[in-house]
Tab-separated table of C-alpha atoms and ligand atoms in Angstrom:
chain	number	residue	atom	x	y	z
A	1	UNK	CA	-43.433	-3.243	-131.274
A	2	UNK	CA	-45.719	-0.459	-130.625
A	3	UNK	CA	-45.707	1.455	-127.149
A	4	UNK	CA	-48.483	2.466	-126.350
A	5	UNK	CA	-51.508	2.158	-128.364
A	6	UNK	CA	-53.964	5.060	-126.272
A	7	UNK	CA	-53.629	7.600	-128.988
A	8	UNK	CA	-55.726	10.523	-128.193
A	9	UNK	CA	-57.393	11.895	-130.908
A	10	UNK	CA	-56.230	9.785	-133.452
A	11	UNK	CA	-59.324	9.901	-135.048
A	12	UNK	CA	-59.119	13.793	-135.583
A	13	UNK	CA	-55.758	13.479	-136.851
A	14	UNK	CA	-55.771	13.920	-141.017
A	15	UNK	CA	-54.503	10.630	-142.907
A	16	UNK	CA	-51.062	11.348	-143.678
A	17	UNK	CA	-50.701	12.064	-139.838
A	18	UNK	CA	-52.779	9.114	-138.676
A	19	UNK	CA	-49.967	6.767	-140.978
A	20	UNK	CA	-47.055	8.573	-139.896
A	21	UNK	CA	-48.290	7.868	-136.171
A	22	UNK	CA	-48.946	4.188	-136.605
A	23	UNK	CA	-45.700	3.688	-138.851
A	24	UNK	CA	-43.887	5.568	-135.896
A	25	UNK	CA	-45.462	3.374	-133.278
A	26	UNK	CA	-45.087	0.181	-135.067
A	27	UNK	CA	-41.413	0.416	-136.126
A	28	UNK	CA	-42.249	0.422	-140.182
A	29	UNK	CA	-39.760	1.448	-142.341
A	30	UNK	CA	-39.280	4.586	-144.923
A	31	UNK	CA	-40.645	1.806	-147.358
A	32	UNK	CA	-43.435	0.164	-145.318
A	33	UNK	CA	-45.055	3.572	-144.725
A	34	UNK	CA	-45.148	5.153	-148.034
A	35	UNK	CA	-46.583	1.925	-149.106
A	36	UNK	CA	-49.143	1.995	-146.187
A	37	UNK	CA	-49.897	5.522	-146.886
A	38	UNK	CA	-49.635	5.184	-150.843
A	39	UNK	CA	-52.206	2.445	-150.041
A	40	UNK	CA	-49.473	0.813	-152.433
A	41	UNK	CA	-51.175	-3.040	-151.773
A	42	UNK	CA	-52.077	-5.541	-153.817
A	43	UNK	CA	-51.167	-5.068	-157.750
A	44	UNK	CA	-52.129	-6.855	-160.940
A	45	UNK	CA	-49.372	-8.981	-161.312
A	46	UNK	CA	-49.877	-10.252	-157.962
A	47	UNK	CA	-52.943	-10.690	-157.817
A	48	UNK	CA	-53.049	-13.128	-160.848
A	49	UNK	CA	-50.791	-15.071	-159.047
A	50	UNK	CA	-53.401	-15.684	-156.174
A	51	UNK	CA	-56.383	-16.563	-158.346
A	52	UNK	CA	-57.992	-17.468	-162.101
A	53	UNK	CA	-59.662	-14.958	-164.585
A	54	UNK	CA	-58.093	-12.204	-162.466
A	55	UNK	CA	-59.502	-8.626	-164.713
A	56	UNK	CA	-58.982	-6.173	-161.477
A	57	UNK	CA	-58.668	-5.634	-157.953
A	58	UNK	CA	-61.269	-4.980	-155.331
A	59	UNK	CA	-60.185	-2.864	-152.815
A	60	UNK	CA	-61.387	-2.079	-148.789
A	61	UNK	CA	-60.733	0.442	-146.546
A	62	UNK	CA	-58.430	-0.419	-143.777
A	63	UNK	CA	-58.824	1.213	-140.536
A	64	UNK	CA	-56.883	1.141	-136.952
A	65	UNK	CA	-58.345	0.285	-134.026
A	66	UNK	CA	-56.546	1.831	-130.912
A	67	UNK	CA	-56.358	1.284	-127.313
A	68	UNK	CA	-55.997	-2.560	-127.005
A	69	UNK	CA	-54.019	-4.156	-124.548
A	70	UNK	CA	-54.044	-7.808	-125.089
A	71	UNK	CA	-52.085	-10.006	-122.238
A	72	UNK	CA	-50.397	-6.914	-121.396
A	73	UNK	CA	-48.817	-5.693	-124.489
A	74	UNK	CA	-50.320	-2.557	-126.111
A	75	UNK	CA	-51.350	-3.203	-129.849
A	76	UNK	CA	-52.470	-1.563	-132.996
A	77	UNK	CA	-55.282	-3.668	-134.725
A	78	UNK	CA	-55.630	-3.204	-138.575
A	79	UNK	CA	-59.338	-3.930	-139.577
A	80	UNK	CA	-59.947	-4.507	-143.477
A	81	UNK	CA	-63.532	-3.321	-143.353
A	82	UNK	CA	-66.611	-1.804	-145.417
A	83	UNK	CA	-69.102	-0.872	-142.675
A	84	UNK	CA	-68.649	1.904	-140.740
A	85	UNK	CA	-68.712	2.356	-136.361
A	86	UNK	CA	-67.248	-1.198	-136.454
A	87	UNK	CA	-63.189	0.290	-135.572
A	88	UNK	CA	-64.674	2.924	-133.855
A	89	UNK	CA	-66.267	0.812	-131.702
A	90	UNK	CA	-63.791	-1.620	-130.749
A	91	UNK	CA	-61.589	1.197	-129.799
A	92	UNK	CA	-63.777	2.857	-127.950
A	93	UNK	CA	-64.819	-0.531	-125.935
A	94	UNK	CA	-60.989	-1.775	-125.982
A	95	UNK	CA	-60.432	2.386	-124.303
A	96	UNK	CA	-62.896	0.678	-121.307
A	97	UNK	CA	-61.466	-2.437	-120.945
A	98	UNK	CA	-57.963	-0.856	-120.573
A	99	UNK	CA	-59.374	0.416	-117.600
A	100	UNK	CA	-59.799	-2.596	-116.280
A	101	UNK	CA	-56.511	-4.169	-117.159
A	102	UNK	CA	-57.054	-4.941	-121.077
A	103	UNK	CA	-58.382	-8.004	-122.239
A	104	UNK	CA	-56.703	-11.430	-121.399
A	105	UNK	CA	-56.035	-14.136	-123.830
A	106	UNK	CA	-55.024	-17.938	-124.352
A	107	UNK	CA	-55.145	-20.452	-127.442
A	108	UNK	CA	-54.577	-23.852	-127.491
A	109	UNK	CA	-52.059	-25.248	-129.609
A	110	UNK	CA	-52.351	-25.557	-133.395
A	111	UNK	CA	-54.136	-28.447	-134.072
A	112	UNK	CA	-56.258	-29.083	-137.067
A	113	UNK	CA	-58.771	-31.889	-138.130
A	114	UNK	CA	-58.443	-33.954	-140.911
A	115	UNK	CA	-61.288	-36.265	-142.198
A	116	UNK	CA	-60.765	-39.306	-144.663
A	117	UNK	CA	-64.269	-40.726	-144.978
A	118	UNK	CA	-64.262	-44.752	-145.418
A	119	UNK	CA	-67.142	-46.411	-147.163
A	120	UNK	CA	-68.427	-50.275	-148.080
A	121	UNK	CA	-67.155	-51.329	-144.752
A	122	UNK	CA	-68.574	-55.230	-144.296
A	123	UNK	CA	-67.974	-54.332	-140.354
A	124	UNK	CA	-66.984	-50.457	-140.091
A	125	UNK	CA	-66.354	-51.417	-135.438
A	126	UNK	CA	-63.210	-53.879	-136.449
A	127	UNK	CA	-62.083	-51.635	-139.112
A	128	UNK	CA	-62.047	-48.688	-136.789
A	129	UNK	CA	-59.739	-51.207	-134.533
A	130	UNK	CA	-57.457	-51.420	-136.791
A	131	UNK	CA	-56.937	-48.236	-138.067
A	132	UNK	CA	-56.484	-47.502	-133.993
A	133	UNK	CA	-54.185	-50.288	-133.798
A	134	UNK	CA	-52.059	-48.974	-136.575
A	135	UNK	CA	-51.916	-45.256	-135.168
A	136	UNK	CA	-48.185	-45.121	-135.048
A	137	UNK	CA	-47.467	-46.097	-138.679
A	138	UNK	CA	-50.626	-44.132	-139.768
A	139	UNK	CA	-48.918	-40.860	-138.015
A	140	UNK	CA	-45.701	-41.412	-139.542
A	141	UNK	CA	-46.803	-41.411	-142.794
A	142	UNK	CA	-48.725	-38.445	-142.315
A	143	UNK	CA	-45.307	-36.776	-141.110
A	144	UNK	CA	-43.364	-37.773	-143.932
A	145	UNK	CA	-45.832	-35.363	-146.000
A	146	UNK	CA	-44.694	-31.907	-144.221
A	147	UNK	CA	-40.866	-32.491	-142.586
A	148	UNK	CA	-41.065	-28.614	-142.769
A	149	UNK	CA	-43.385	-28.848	-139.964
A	150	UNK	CA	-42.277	-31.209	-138.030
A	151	UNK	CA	-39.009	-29.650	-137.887
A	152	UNK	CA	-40.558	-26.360	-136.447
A	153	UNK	CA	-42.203	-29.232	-134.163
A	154	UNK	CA	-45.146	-29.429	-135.524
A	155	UNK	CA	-46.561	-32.653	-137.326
A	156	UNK	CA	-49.192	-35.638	-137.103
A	157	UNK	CA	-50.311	-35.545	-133.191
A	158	UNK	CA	-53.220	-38.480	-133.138
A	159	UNK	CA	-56.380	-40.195	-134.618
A	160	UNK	CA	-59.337	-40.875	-134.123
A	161	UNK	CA	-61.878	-43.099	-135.653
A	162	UNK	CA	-65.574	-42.431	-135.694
A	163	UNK	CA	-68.555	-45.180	-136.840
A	164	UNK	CA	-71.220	-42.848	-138.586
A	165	UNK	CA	-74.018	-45.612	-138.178
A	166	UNK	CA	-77.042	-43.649	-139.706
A	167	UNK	CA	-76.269	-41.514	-142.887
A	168	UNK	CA	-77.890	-41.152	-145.943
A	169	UNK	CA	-75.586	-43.590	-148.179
A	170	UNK	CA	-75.732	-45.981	-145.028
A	171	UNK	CA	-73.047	-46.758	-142.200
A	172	UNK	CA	-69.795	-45.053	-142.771
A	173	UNK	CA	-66.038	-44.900	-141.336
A	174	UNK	CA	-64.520	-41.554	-140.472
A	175	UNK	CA	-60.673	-40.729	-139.661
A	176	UNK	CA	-59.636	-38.022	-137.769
A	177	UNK	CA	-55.766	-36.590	-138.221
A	178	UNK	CA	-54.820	-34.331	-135.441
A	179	UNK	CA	-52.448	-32.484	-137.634
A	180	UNK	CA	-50.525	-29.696	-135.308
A	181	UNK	CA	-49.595	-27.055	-138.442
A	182	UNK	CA	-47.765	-24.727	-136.121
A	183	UNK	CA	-48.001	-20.671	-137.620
A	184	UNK	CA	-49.754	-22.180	-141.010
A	185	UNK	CA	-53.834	-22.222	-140.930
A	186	UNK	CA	-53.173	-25.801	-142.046
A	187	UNK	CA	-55.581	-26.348	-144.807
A	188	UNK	CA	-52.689	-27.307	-147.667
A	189	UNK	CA	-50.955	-29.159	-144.581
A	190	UNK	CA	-53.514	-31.289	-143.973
A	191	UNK	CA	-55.385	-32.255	-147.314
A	192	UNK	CA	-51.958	-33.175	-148.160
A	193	UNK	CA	-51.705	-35.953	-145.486
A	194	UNK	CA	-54.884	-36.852	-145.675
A	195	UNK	CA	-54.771	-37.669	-149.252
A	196	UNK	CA	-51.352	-39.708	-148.324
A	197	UNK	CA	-52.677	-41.699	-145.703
A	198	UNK	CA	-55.980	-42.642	-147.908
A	199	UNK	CA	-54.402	-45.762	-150.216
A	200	UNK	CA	-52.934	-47.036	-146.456
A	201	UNK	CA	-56.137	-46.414	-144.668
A	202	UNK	CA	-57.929	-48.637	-148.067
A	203	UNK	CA	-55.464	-51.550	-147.220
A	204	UNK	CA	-56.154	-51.642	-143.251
A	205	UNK	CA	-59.463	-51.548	-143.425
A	206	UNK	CA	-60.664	-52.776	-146.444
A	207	UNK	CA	-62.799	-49.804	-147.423
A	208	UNK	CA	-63.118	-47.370	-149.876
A	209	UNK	CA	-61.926	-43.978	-149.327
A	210	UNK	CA	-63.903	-41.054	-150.923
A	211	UNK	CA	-63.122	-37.419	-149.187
A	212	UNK	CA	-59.522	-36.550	-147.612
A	213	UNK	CA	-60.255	-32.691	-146.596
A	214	UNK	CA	-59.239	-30.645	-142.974
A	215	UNK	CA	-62.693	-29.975	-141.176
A	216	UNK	CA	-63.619	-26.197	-140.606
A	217	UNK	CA	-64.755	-26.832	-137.178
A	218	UNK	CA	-61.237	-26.772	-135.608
A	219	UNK	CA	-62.507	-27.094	-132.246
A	220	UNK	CA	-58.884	-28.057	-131.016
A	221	UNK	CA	-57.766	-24.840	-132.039
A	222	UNK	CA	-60.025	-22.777	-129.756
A	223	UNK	CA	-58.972	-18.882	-128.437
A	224	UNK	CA	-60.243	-17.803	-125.770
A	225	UNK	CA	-60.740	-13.776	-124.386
A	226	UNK	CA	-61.731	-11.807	-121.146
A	227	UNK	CA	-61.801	-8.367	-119.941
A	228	UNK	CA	-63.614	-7.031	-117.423
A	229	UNK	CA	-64.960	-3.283	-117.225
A	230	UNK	CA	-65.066	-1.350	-114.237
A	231	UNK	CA	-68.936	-0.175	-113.320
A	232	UNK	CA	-68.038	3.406	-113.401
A	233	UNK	CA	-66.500	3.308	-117.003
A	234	UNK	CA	-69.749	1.596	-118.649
A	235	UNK	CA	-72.119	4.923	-117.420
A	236	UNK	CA	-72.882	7.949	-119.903
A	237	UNK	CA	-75.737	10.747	-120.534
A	238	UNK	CA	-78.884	8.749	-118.500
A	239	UNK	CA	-77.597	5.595	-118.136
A	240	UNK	CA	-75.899	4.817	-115.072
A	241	UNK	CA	-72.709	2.116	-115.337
A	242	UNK	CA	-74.913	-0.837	-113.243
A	243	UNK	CA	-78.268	-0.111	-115.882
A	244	UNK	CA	-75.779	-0.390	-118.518
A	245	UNK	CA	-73.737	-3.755	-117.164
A	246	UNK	CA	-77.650	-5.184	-116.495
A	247	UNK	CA	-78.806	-4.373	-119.526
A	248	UNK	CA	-75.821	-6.328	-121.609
A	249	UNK	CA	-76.031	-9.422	-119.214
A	250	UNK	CA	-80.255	-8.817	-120.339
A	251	UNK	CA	-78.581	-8.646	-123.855
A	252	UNK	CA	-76.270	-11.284	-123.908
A	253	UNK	CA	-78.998	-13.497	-122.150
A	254	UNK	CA	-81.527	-13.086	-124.948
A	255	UNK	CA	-78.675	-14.434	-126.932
A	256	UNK	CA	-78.016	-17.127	-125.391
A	257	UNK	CA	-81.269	-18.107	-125.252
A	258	UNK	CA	-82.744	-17.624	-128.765
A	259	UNK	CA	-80.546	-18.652	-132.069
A	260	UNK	CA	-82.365	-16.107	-133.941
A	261	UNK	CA	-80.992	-13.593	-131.465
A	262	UNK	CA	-77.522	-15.254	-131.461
A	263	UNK	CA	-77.035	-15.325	-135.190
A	264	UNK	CA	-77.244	-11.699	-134.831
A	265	UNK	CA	-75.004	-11.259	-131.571
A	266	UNK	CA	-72.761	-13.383	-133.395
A	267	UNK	CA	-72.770	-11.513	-136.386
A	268	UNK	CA	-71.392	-8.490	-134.592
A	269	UNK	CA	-68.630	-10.262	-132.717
A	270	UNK	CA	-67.510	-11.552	-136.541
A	271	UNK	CA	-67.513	-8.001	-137.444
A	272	UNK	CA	-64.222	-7.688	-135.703
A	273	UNK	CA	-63.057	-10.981	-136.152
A	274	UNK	CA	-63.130	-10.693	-139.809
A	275	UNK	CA	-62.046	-7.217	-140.229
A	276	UNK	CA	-58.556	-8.919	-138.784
A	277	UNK	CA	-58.334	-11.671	-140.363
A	278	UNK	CA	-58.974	-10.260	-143.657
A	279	UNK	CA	-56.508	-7.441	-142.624
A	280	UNK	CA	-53.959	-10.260	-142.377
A	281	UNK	CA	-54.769	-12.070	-145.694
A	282	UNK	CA	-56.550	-15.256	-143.931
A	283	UNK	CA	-59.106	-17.553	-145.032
A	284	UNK	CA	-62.483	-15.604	-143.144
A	285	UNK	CA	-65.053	-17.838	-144.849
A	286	UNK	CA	-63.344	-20.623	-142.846
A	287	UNK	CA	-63.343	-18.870	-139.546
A	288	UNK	CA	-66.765	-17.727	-140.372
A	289	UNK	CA	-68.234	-22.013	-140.838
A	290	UNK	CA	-65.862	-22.654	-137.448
A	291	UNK	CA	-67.639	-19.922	-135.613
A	292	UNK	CA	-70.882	-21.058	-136.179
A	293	UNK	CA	-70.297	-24.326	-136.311
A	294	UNK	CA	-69.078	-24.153	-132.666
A	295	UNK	CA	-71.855	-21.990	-131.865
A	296	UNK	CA	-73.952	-24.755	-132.689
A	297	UNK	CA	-71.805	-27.616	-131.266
A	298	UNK	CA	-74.548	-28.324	-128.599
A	299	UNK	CA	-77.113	-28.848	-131.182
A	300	UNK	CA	-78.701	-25.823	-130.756
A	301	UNK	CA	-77.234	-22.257	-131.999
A	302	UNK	CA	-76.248	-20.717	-129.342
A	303	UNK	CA	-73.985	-16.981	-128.573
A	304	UNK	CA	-70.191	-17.797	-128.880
A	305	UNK	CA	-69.540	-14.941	-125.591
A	306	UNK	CA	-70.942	-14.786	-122.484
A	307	UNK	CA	-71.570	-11.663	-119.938
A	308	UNK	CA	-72.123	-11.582	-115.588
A	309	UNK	CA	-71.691	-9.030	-113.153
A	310	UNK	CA	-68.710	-9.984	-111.044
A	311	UNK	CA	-68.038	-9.882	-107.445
A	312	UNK	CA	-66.933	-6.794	-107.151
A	313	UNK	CA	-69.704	-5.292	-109.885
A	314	UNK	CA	-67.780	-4.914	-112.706
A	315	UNK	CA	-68.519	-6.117	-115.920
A	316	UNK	CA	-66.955	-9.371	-117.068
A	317	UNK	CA	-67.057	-10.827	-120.522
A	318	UNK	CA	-65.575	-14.382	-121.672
A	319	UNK	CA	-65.705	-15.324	-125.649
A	320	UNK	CA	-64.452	-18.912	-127.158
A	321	UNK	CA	-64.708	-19.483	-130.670
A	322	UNK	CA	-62.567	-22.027	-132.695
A	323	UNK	CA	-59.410	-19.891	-135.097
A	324	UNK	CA	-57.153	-21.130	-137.312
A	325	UNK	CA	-55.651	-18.591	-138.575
A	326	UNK	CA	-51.885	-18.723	-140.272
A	327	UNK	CA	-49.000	-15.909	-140.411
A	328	UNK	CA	-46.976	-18.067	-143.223
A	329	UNK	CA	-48.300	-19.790	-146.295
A	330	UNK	CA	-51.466	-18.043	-148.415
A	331	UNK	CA	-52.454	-14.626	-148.837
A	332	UNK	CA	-51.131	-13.778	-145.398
A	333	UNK	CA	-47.125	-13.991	-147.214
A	334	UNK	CA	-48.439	-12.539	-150.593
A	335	UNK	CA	-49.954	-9.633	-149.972
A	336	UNK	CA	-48.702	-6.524	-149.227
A	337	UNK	CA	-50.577	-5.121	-147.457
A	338	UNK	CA	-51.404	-8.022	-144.814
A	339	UNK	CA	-47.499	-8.088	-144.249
A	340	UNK	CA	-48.047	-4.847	-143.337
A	341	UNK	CA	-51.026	-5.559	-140.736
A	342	UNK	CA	-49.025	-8.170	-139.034
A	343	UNK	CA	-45.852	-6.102	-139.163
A	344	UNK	CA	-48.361	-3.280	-137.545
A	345	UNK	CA	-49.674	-6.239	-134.702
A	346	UNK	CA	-46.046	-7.196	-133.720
A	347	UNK	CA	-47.338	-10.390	-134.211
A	348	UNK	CA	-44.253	-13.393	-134.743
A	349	UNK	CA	-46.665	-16.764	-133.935
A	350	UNK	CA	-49.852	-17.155	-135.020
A	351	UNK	CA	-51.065	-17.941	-131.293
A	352	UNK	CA	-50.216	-14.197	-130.780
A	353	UNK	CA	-52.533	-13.603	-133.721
A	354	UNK	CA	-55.454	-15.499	-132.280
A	355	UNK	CA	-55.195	-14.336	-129.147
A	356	UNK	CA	-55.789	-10.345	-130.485
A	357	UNK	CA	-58.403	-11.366	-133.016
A	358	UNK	CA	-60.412	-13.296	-130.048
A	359	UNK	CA	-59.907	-9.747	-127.691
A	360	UNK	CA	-61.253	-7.810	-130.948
A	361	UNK	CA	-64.299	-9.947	-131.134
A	362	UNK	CA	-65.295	-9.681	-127.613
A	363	UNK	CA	-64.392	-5.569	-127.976
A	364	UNK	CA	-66.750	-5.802	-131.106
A	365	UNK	CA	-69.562	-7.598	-129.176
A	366	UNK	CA	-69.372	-5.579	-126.188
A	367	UNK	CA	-69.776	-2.242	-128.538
A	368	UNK	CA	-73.043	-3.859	-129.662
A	369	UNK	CA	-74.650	-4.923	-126.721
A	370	UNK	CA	-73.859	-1.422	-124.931
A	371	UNK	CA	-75.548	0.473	-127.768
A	372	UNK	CA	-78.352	-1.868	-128.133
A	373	UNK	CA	-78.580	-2.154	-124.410
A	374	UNK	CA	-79.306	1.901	-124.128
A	375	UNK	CA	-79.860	4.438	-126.866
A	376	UNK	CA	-79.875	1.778	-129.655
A	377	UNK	CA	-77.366	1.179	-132.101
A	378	UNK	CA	-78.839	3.854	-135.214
A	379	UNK	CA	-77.672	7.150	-133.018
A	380	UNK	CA	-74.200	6.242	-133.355
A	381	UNK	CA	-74.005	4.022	-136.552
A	382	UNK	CA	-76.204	6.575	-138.242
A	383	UNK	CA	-73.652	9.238	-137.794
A	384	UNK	CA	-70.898	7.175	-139.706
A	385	UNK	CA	-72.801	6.082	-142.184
A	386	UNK	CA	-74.320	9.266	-142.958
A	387	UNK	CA	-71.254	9.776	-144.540
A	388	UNK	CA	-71.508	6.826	-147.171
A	389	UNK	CA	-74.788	7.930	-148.091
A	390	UNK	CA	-73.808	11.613	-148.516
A	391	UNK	CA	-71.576	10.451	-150.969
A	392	UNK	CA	-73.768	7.772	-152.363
A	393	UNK	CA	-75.783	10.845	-153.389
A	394	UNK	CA	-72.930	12.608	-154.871
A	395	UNK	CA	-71.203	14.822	-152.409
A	396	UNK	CA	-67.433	15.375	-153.101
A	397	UNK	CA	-64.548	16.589	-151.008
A	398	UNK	CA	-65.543	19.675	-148.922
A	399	UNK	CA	-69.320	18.686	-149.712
A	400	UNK	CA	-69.380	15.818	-147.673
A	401	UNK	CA	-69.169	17.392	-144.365
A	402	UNK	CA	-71.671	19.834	-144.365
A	403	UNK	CA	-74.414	17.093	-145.911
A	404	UNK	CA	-73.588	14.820	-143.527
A	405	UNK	CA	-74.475	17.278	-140.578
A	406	UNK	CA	-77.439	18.650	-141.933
A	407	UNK	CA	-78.609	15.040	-143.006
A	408	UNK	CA	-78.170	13.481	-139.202
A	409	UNK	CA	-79.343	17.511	-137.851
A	410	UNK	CA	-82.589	16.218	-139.711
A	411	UNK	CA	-82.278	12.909	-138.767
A	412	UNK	CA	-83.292	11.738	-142.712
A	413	UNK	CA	-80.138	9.733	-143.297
A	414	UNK	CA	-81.436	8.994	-146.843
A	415	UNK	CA	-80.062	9.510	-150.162
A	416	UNK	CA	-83.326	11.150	-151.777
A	417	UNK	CA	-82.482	13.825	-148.065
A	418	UNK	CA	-78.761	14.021	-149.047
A	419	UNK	CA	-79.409	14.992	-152.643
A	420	UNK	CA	-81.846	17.836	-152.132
A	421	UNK	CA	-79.051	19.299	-149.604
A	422	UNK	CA	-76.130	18.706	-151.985
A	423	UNK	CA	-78.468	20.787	-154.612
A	424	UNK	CA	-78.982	23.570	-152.266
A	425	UNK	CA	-75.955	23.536	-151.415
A	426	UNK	CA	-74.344	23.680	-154.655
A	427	UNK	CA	-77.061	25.979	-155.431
A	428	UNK	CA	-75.907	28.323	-152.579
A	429	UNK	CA	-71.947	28.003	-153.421
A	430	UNK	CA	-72.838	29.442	-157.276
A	431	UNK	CA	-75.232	33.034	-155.963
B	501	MEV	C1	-74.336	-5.011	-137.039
B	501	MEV	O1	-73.364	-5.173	-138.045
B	501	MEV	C2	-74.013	-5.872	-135.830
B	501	MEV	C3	-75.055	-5.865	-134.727
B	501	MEV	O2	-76.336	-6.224	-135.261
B	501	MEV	C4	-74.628	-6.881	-133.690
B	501	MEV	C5	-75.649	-7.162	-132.615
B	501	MEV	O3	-76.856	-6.986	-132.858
B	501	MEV	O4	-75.220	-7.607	-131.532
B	501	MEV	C6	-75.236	-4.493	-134.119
């Protein structure tokens, strides 16, 4: 369990020392690290276990983002992650909410959606009756499919039973399993009653089952963050802390407002959502159609955090987005390396896992809206990703630091720029 995660000038620190710290503060063995450091993840062999036509591996880099404190345990967050200020941002907005206590989480329990859709229903209103009246037997059955689950006290939880009057193929029948799948994201879980509970569901009602699939939109599985960030903490250069806590309510209102604005808003707080969850081997296009699809729940797309000035002046952010995410079962128990991530997060339920990836959203989304809310976000992002262009132009090892300064000295963070430097300065290293 790791102690503290404020580590000063991590970011300076070369590699090998940056592993050695994070193995040291998350307890990983002689093993764990080398294969952390060795970046010793997935392998062939593996991976042709996990999916078809398999002919390599695709790899990402995987940063750590420091200073979070999430219901008052300190935590290192491994982010699986191509673009760059994204884990330098949530650390440096999870450094300011630390000031102001960390951030503060709660999930509800682990309950998933199943949908068996019921067609050619002479009178789809009694046939929902009766599926209602035979709720007990219907949840039974669905038990009998995972006693795994239920024994860890999870298992078939309720129904419901929804009359689709108006759809394109005409009036239709629609079953909802509340399917509680525990530490597993629940997608195998729940086909798998579903698809038990269809020939049943054909005999009660008369109907004519077609689909048996969990819905993405597992708006019973919601997370839920806050943090709040002292006034004084949100102030730099020009820009006083209250101009700066304005300006991201201003933000965040403009979001809230607008769905063209709030795809974008949205976008960002993903950017640390997924980095996690693909850290830890989940399913991210499925949190990605929940998000949204929550976002959207009102009919109209709408930001999935909100901002205010508090009472006292702070800063105070909420977000609530829909996660099922899974520490057993998948990707998350055959790879490597996202072993290693949740060994890293001290993570043993998947609640616990939630609750961090909902604080690193919020961190993520509050990184955004500061930047874009004073100097813009290029300053800083162009900085970090002056560095993938220097080498997009061809810069190696000890090349890539001098291009990169002279390229954002310039302010040309192009690759045309970054060539004509590298020459001169390959130029200059041969007279
Ligand atoms: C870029 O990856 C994410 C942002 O566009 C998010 C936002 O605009 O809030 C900076």
């Amino acid at each position: 369990m790791t102690s503290s995660s404020r580590l000063p000038g991590f970011y300076h620190l070369p590699l090998e020392e940056r592993v050695a710290r994070v193995a040291r503060e998350a307890g990983l063995t002689d093993e764990e690290t080398v294969a952390l450091h060795a970046a010793i993840g997935l392998d062939l062999a593996r991976a042709e276990q996990m999916v078809e036509n398999v002919v390599s591996l695709y790899s990402l880099p995987l940063g750590i983002a420091v200073n979070f404190v999430v219901n008052g345990r300190d935590v290192l967050v491994p982010m699986a992650i191509e673009e760059p200020s994204v884990v330098a941002g949530a650390s440096f907005t999870a450094k300011l909410a630390r000031a102001g206590g960390g951030f503060r989480a709660i999930v509800d329990e682990p309950e998933m959606i199943g949908q068996i859709q019921v067609l050619d229903l002479a009178d789809p209103c009694s046939a929902r009756f009766d599926l209602l009246a035979a709720r007990d037997e219907l949840l039974a059955l669905a038990d009998e499919t995972d006693p795994v689950i239920v024994q860890l006290g999870g298992g078939a939880r309720d129904l419901k039973v929804r009359v689709l009057e108006h759809t394109p193929a005409g009036p239709m029948l629609v079953l909802h399993l509340i399917f509680d799948c525990r530490d597993a994201m629940g997608a195998n879980t729940v086909n798998t009653a579903c698809e038990a509970l269809a020939a049943r569901v054909e005999e009660i009602t008369g109907g004519r089952v077609l689909l048996r699939i969990l819905s993405n939109l597992a708006d019973r599985r919601l997370a839920r963050a806050r943090c709040t960030i002292p006034v004084d903490g949100l102030g730099f250069r020009d820009f006083p802390g209250e101009t700066v806590a304005r300006g991201i309510v201003e933000a965040w209102a403009f979001a809230a407002a607008d769905p063209y604005r709030a795809a974008t808003h949205n976008k960002g707080i993903m950017n640390g959502v997924d980095a996690v969850v693909v850290a830890t081997g989940n399913d991210w296009r499925a949190i990605e159609a929940g998000a949204h699809a929550y976002a959207a729940r009102s009919g109209r797309y709408t930001s999935l955090s909100s901002w205010a000035i508090d009472a006292q002046g702070n800063l105070a952010g909420t977000l609530e987005l829909p996660l099922a995410l899974g520490i057993v079962g998948g990707a998350t128990r055959v790879h490597p390396t996202a072993q290693l991530a949740l060994k890293v997060l001290g993570v043993e339920t998947a609640r616990e896992l939630a609750e961090i990836v909902a604080a690193v959203g919020l961190a993520q989304n509050l990184a955004a809206l500061r930047a874009l809310a004073t100097e813009g976000i290029q300053r800083g992002h162009m900085r970090l990703h002056a560095r993938q262009v220097a080498i997009a132009a061809g810069a190696e090892g000890d090349e890539v630091a001098p291009v990169v300064q002279q390229i954002v000295a310039d302010g040309t963070v192009r690759v045309d720029h970054a060539q004509e430097i590298l020459k001169r300065l390959r130029q200059g290293a041969k007279a």
